[in-house]
Coordinates of C-alpha atoms in Angstrom, one line a residue:
X1 CA -116.0 -102.0 -152.7
X2 CA -118.7 -101.8 -155.7
X3 CA -120.0 -98.6 -154.2
X4 CA -117.1 -96.8 -153.1
X5 CA -115.1 -97.1 -156.5
X6 CA -118.3 -95.7 -158.5
X7 CA -117.9 -92.8 -155.8
X8 CA -114.4 -92.4 -156.7
X9 CA -114.7 -92.4 -160.3
X10 CA -117.8 -89.8 -160.0
X11 CA -115.5 -88.0 -157.9
X12 CA -112.4 -87.8 -160.8
X13 CA -115.0 -86.7 -163.1
X14 CA -116.6 -83.5 -161.2
X15 CA -113.2 -82.6 -160.1
X16 CA -112.5 -81.0 -164.0
X17 CA -116.5 -79.2 -163.9
X18 CA -116.1 -75.5 -164.3
X19 CA -118.2 -75.0 -161.6
X20 CA -115.1 -77.2 -159.2
X21 CA -112.5 -74.6 -160.5
X22 CA -114.9 -71.5 -159.6
X23 CA -115.8 -72.0 -156.3
X24 CA -113.2 -74.6 -155.1
X25 CA -114.6 -74.5 -151.2
X26 CA -117.1 -77.5 -152.8
X27 CA -113.8 -79.6 -153.0
X28 CA -113.2 -78.9 -149.2
X29 CA -117.2 -79.7 -148.7
X30 CA -116.6 -83.2 -150.2
X31 CA -115.7 -84.6 -147.0
X32 CA -117.0 -82.9 -145.0
X33 CA -120.7 -83.8 -146.3
X34 CA -119.9 -87.2 -146.5
X35 CA -118.6 -87.7 -143.4
X36 CA -121.4 -86.0 -141.9
X37 CA -124.4 -87.9 -144.7
X38 CA -121.8 -91.4 -143.6
X39 CA -122.4 -90.5 -139.5
X40 CA -126.0 -89.9 -139.9
X41 CA -126.9 -93.1 -142.0
X42 CA -124.2 -95.3 -139.8
X43 CA -125.9 -94.2 -136.7
X44 CA -129.7 -95.2 -138.0
X45 CA -128.5 -98.2 -139.1
X46 CA -127.1 -99.2 -135.7
X47 CA -130.1 -97.8 -134.2
X48 CA -132.1 -99.7 -136.5
X49 CA -129.8 -102.7 -135.9
X50 CA -130.0 -102.7 -131.7
X51 CA -133.9 -102.2 -132.1
X52 CA -134.0 -105.6 -134.7
X53 CA -132.0 -107.4 -132.6
X54 CA -133.8 -106.4 -129.1
X55 CA -136.9 -107.2 -130.7
X56 CA -138.0 -103.9 -130.2
X57 CA -138.1 -103.1 -134.0
X58 CA -141.5 -101.5 -135.5
X59 CA -142.9 -98.8 -137.9
X60 CA -143.4 -95.9 -136.1
X61 CA -139.8 -96.3 -134.4
X62 CA -138.4 -96.1 -137.8
X63 CA -140.6 -93.5 -139.1
X64 CA -138.9 -91.4 -136.2
X65 CA -135.3 -92.5 -136.7
X66 CA -136.3 -91.3 -140.2
X67 CA -137.7 -88.0 -139.2
X68 CA -134.7 -87.7 -136.8
X69 CA -131.7 -87.9 -139.4
X70 CA -133.5 -85.3 -141.9
X71 CA -133.8 -83.0 -139.3
X72 CA -129.9 -83.3 -137.8
X73 CA -128.9 -83.5 -141.7
X74 CA -130.5 -80.4 -143.0
X75 CA -129.3 -78.4 -139.3
X76 CA -125.7 -79.6 -139.9
X77 CA -125.7 -79.0 -143.2
X78 CA -126.4 -75.3 -142.9
X79 CA -123.9 -75.2 -140.6
X80 CA -121.5 -77.2 -142.3
X81 CA -121.7 -75.3 -145.4
X82 CA -121.4 -71.7 -143.9
X83 CA -118.1 -73.3 -141.7
X84 CA -116.2 -75.0 -145.7
X85 CA -116.9 -71.1 -146.9
X86 CA -115.4 -69.3 -144.2
X87 CA -112.6 -71.6 -143.7
X88 CA -112.0 -72.5 -147.8
X89 CA -112.0 -67.8 -147.4
X90 CA -109.2 -67.6 -145.1
X91 CA -107.4 -70.5 -146.6
X92 CA -107.1 -68.8 -149.7
X93 CA -105.8 -65.7 -147.9
X94 CA -109.0 -63.8 -147.0
X95 CA -110.1 -64.8 -150.8
X96 CA -114.0 -65.2 -151.1
X97 CA -115.9 -65.5 -154.1
X98 CA -118.9 -63.4 -153.3
X99 CA -122.5 -63.6 -151.1
X100 CA -123.4 -65.8 -154.4
X101 CA -120.4 -68.1 -153.8
X102 CA -122.3 -68.8 -150.4
X103 CA -125.7 -69.7 -151.4
X104 CA -123.9 -72.1 -153.5
X105 CA -122.0 -74.1 -150.9
X106 CA -124.8 -73.8 -148.3
X107 CA -127.0 -74.8 -150.9
X108 CA -125.2 -77.8 -152.0
X109 CA -124.8 -78.9 -148.7
X110 CA -128.5 -78.8 -148.1
X111 CA -129.7 -80.1 -150.8
X112 CA -127.1 -83.0 -150.3
X113 CA -127.9 -84.3 -147.0
X114 CA -131.1 -84.0 -147.6
X115 CA -132.0 -85.9 -150.5
X116 CA -129.1 -88.1 -149.8
X117 CA -130.0 -88.9 -145.9
X118 CA -133.9 -89.1 -147.5
X119 CA -132.7 -92.0 -150.0
X120 CA -130.5 -94.1 -147.4
X121 CA -132.7 -93.7 -144.7
X122 CA -135.3 -95.8 -146.8
X123 CA -133.5 -97.6 -148.4
X124 CA -131.5 -98.9 -144.9
X125 CA -134.8 -99.8 -143.1
X126 CA -135.8 -102.0 -145.8
X127 CA -132.5 -103.5 -145.3
X128 CA -133.0 -104.1 -142.3
X129 CA -137.0 -105.3 -141.9
X130 CA -135.8 -107.4 -144.8
X131 CA -133.1 -109.1 -142.5
X132 CA -135.0 -109.4 -139.5
X133 CA -137.7 -111.4 -141.4
X134 CA -135.1 -113.9 -142.6
X135 CA -133.3 -114.0 -139.9
X136 CA -129.8 -112.4 -140.7
X137 CA -127.8 -109.9 -138.3
X138 CA -128.6 -106.5 -139.9
X139 CA -125.2 -105.5 -138.5
X140 CA -123.5 -107.7 -141.0
X141 CA -125.5 -106.0 -143.9
X142 CA -126.8 -103.2 -143.2
X143 CA -123.8 -100.9 -141.4
X144 CA -121.8 -101.4 -144.5
X145 CA -124.3 -101.0 -147.5
X146 CA -124.9 -97.6 -145.2
X147 CA -121.2 -96.7 -146.0
X148 CA -120.7 -97.5 -149.6
X149 CA -124.0 -97.1 -151.2
X150 CA -124.2 -94.1 -149.1
X151 CA -121.1 -92.4 -150.7
X152 CA -122.1 -92.9 -154.4
X153 CA -125.5 -91.2 -153.5
X154 CA -123.8 -88.6 -152.0
X155 CA -121.5 -87.5 -154.8
X156 CA -123.9 -87.8 -157.4
X157 CA -126.5 -85.6 -155.6
X158 CA -124.2 -83.6 -154.8
X159 CA -122.1 -82.7 -158.4
X160 CA -126.1 -82.5 -160.1
X161 CA -126.6 -79.9 -157.8
X162 CA -123.5 -78.0 -158.2
X163 CA -123.4 -78.1 -161.5
X164 CA -127.3 -76.9 -162.2
X165 CA -126.7 -74.2 -159.4
X166 CA -123.4 -73.4 -160.9
X167 CA -124.8 -72.1 -164.2
X168 CA -127.1 -69.6 -162.0
X169 CA -124.1 -68.9 -159.8
X170 CA -124.6 -65.4 -160.6
X171 CA -128.5 -65.0 -160.0
X172 CA -130.4 -65.2 -156.5
X173 CA -131.7 -69.1 -157.8
X174 CA -129.0 -70.9 -155.3
X175 CA -129.9 -68.3 -152.4
X176 CA -134.1 -69.7 -152.8
X177 CA -132.6 -73.5 -153.5
X178 CA -131.8 -73.4 -149.9
X179 CA -134.6 -71.4 -148.4
X180 CA -136.3 -74.4 -149.9
X181 CA -134.8 -76.7 -148.6
X182 CA -134.8 -75.2 -145.1
X183 CA -138.4 -75.3 -144.7
X184 CA -138.9 -78.9 -143.5
X185 CA -136.9 -78.1 -140.3
X186 CA -140.1 -77.2 -138.3
X187 CA -141.9 -79.9 -139.6
X188 CA -138.9 -82.6 -138.8
X189 CA -138.5 -80.8 -135.6
X190 CA -142.1 -81.4 -134.6
X191 CA -142.4 -85.0 -135.9
X192 CA -139.3 -86.5 -133.9
X193 CA -141.0 -84.1 -130.7
X194 CA -144.2 -85.9 -131.0
X195 CA -141.9 -90.0 -131.2
X196 CA -141.1 -91.1 -128.5
X197 CA -138.5 -93.4 -129.7
X198 CA -136.7 -90.6 -131.1
X199 CA -137.5 -88.1 -128.9
X200 CA -134.6 -88.9 -126.9
X201 CA -131.9 -88.4 -129.3
X202 CA -132.9 -85.1 -130.3
X203 CA -130.5 -83.3 -128.3
X204 CA -128.0 -86.0 -128.2
X205 CA -125.2 -87.1 -131.1
X206 CA -124.5 -83.3 -131.7
X207 CA -121.2 -83.0 -130.1
X208 CA -120.0 -86.1 -131.9
X209 CA -121.7 -85.1 -135.7
X210 CA -119.7 -82.1 -135.6
X211 CA -116.8 -83.1 -133.8
X212 CA -116.4 -85.7 -137.0
X213 CA -117.2 -82.7 -139.6
X214 CA -114.7 -80.6 -137.7
X215 CA -111.9 -83.6 -138.1
X216 CA -113.2 -84.2 -141.6
X217 CA -112.9 -80.4 -142.7
X218 CA -108.4 -81.5 -142.4
X219 CA -109.7 -84.2 -145.0
X220 CA -111.5 -81.7 -147.5
X221 CA -108.3 -79.0 -146.9
X222 CA -106.1 -82.1 -147.7
X223 CA -107.2 -82.8 -150.5
X224 CA -108.4 -79.5 -152.3
X225 CA -104.3 -78.6 -151.9
X226 CA -103.1 -81.8 -153.4
X227 CA -105.9 -82.3 -156.1
X228 CA -104.7 -80.1 -158.5
X229 CA -100.8 -81.8 -158.3
X230 CA -102.3 -85.4 -157.7
X231 CA -105.4 -85.6 -159.6
X232 CA -105.5 -89.5 -159.1
X233 CA -106.4 -88.8 -155.9
X234 CA -109.7 -88.5 -156.6
X235 CA -109.8 -91.7 -157.8
X236 CA -108.7 -94.0 -155.1
X237 CA -109.3 -91.3 -152.0
X238 CA -113.3 -92.8 -152.1
X239 CA -112.6 -96.1 -151.6
X240 CA -109.6 -96.0 -149.6
X241 CA -110.9 -93.9 -146.5
X242 CA -114.5 -95.5 -147.1
X243 CA -113.7 -98.8 -146.9
X244 CA -111.8 -98.1 -143.7
X245 CA -114.6 -95.5 -142.5
X246 CA -117.0 -99.2 -143.4
X247 CA -114.8 -101.5 -141.0
X248 CA -114.8 -99.6 -138.4
X249 CA -118.7 -99.1 -138.5
X250 CA -119.2 -102.9 -138.5
X251 CA -117.2 -103.0 -135.7
X252 CA -118.3 -100.7 -133.6
X253 CA -122.2 -101.8 -134.2
X254 CA -121.0 -105.1 -133.2
X255 CA -119.9 -103.3 -130.4
X256 CA -123.2 -101.5 -129.4
X257 CA -125.1 -104.7 -130.2
X258 CA -123.0 -106.6 -127.5
X259 CA -123.4 -103.7 -124.9
X260 CA -126.9 -103.6 -125.5
X261 CA -127.9 -106.8 -125.1
X262 CA -125.2 -108.0 -122.8
X263 CA -123.5 -110.4 -124.8
X264 CA -120.0 -112.6 -124.6
X265 CA -119.3 -112.0 -128.3
X266 CA -115.5 -112.2 -128.7
X267 CA -115.1 -109.0 -131.0
X268 CA -111.2 -109.4 -131.1
X269 CA -111.8 -112.6 -134.0
X270 CA -114.2 -110.0 -135.5
X271 CA -111.7 -107.1 -135.7
X272 CA -108.9 -109.7 -137.6
X273 CA -111.4 -111.1 -139.9
X274 CA -112.1 -107.5 -140.9
X275 CA -109.0 -106.4 -141.3
X276 CA -108.1 -109.7 -143.1
X277 CA -110.9 -109.2 -145.8
X278 CA -110.2 -105.2 -146.1
X279 CA -106.7 -106.1 -147.9
X280 CA -107.5 -108.0 -150.4
X281 CA -110.2 -105.8 -151.3
X282 CA -107.8 -103.0 -151.9
X283 CA -105.8 -105.2 -154.2
X284 CA -108.7 -106.0 -156.3
X285 CA -109.6 -102.7 -156.7
X286 CA -106.0 -102.0 -157.3
X287 CA -106.3 -104.9 -160.3
X288 CA -109.0 -103.1 -161.6
X289 CA -107.3 -99.7 -162.0
X290 CA -104.2 -101.1 -163.6
X291 CA -106.8 -102.9 -165.6
X292 CA -107.8 -99.8 -166.9
X293 CA -104.4 -98.1 -167.3
X294 CA -104.7 -95.5 -164.4
X295 CA -101.0 -95.1 -164.6
X296 CA -100.5 -94.1 -168.7
X297 CA -99.4 -90.4 -168.0
X298 CA -96.6 -91.4 -166.3
X299 CA -93.1 -92.0 -167.7
X300 CA -93.1 -95.5 -166.4
X301 CA -96.2 -97.4 -165.8
X302 CA -94.8 -100.6 -164.3
X303 CA -92.4 -98.7 -161.6
X304 CA -94.8 -96.4 -160.9
X305 CA -97.7 -98.8 -160.2
X306 CA -95.5 -101.3 -158.2
X307 CA -94.3 -98.4 -156.0
X308 CA -97.8 -97.5 -155.8
X309 CA -99.5 -100.3 -155.3
X310 CA -96.8 -101.1 -151.6
X311 CA -97.8 -97.6 -150.1
X312 CA -101.2 -97.6 -151.0
X313 CA -101.6 -101.5 -149.0
X314 CA -98.8 -99.7 -146.4
X315 CA -101.5 -96.8 -145.7
X316 CA -104.5 -98.8 -146.2
X317 CA -103.3 -101.6 -143.9
X318 CA -102.5 -98.8 -141.1
X319 CA -105.3 -96.9 -141.8
X320 CA -107.8 -100.1 -140.9
X321 CA -106.1 -100.9 -138.3
X322 CA -105.9 -97.7 -136.5
X323 CA -109.4 -97.2 -137.4
X324 CA -110.3 -100.8 -135.9
X325 CA -109.2 -100.0 -132.6
X326 CA -110.6 -96.9 -132.2
X327 CA -113.8 -98.3 -133.1
X328 CA -114.1 -100.7 -130.2
X329 CA -112.3 -98.1 -127.4
X330 CA -114.7 -95.3 -128.6
X331 CA -118.3 -97.3 -128.3
X332 CA -117.4 -99.0 -125.0
X333 CA -116.6 -95.1 -123.8
X334 CA -119.5 -94.3 -125.2
X335 CA -121.1 -96.9 -123.6
X336 CA -119.7 -96.0 -119.8
X337 CA -120.9 -92.6 -120.4
X338 CA -124.5 -93.5 -120.5
X339 CA -124.6 -92.2 -124.1
X340 CA -125.6 -93.7 -127.5
X341 CA -122.8 -96.6 -128.4
X342 CA -123.7 -95.3 -132.3
X343 CA -122.4 -91.5 -131.0
X344 CA -118.7 -92.8 -131.5
X345 CA -119.2 -93.6 -135.4
X346 CA -119.0 -89.9 -137.0
X347 CA -116.1 -89.5 -135.3
X348 CA -115.0 -92.8 -136.5
X349 CA -115.7 -92.3 -140.0
X350 CA -113.9 -88.5 -139.9
X351 CA -111.0 -90.3 -138.4
X352 CA -110.9 -92.6 -141.2
X353 CA -110.8 -90.1 -143.5
X354 CA -108.2 -88.1 -142.0
X355 CA -105.9 -91.0 -142.1
X356 CA -106.7 -92.7 -145.1
X357 CA -106.3 -88.7 -147.4
X358 CA -103.4 -87.3 -145.4
X359 CA -101.2 -90.5 -145.7
X360 CA -102.2 -91.5 -149.1
X361 CA -100.8 -87.4 -149.9

């Protein structure tokens, strides 16, 4: 929760930055790039956890998967940056800022996805390796850390990149930055192609990644439209959607491991436990908001707080229950189709974003 809470604080602050007001497509990019980055890292955490639980974890496997994540991040970030900018212009009545705005959005997408994915990939690899050494199931550690810290890393990097490049919006610097971050793609492709552990995944999972991005776009559009009227959404949305996606990812990862090793673990109890734990965590977050007097701008803070507490809890409970159910259904479906069970993670994360954001608004 701490990672999601800090992510909310960061988003609450950056919504007031000049570049976010000038290039509003950046708001649409937030859920899309968060979904992309989280999906890639959750996939990595799931694959490494499966390898650790099946005693196939090795340095070469880890390095191949890090290169794979970087390749997927760069290619998908380039596509998502273009998609978000075009979609934002269409939604705004065909008004596009300029080709400079296009360069900014695409470059911010590339920089954020590349740096955040690299940092989180290294962190996840270390965590899984340590968990294996001390005998802890990495499913219980790596997946939630990937989901929570990933959002915080991503928003900090995205904010910094947006502010820095936004200072040079009228120049070619954003375009140059984007070209520089596209250059590692051939190197990553070569590394993955020559790694027997990562090579089988080079052509897999793209459909799930882009489907997740398309779903997350809906959350981005809703956030961009609503944040002007409800600025407080920037604070609570990352926690609501992030925590729902986190418990869904843990449940999906447990399903993936169970299906891989043909275990007979009863996962209904796991889902119930995850649901039961998540709701009090949401309450703790709301108490922190109340303690910080975040509702001080409304006419009747006490009445507002009570109504918001009830509605937020109902939304969180419904979104979490739906995501847990979908996690089991989608993971089993992927396994039956012969796909990697971790392919379900991008869709699970995106649905958590869309459900949480839409219901909260």
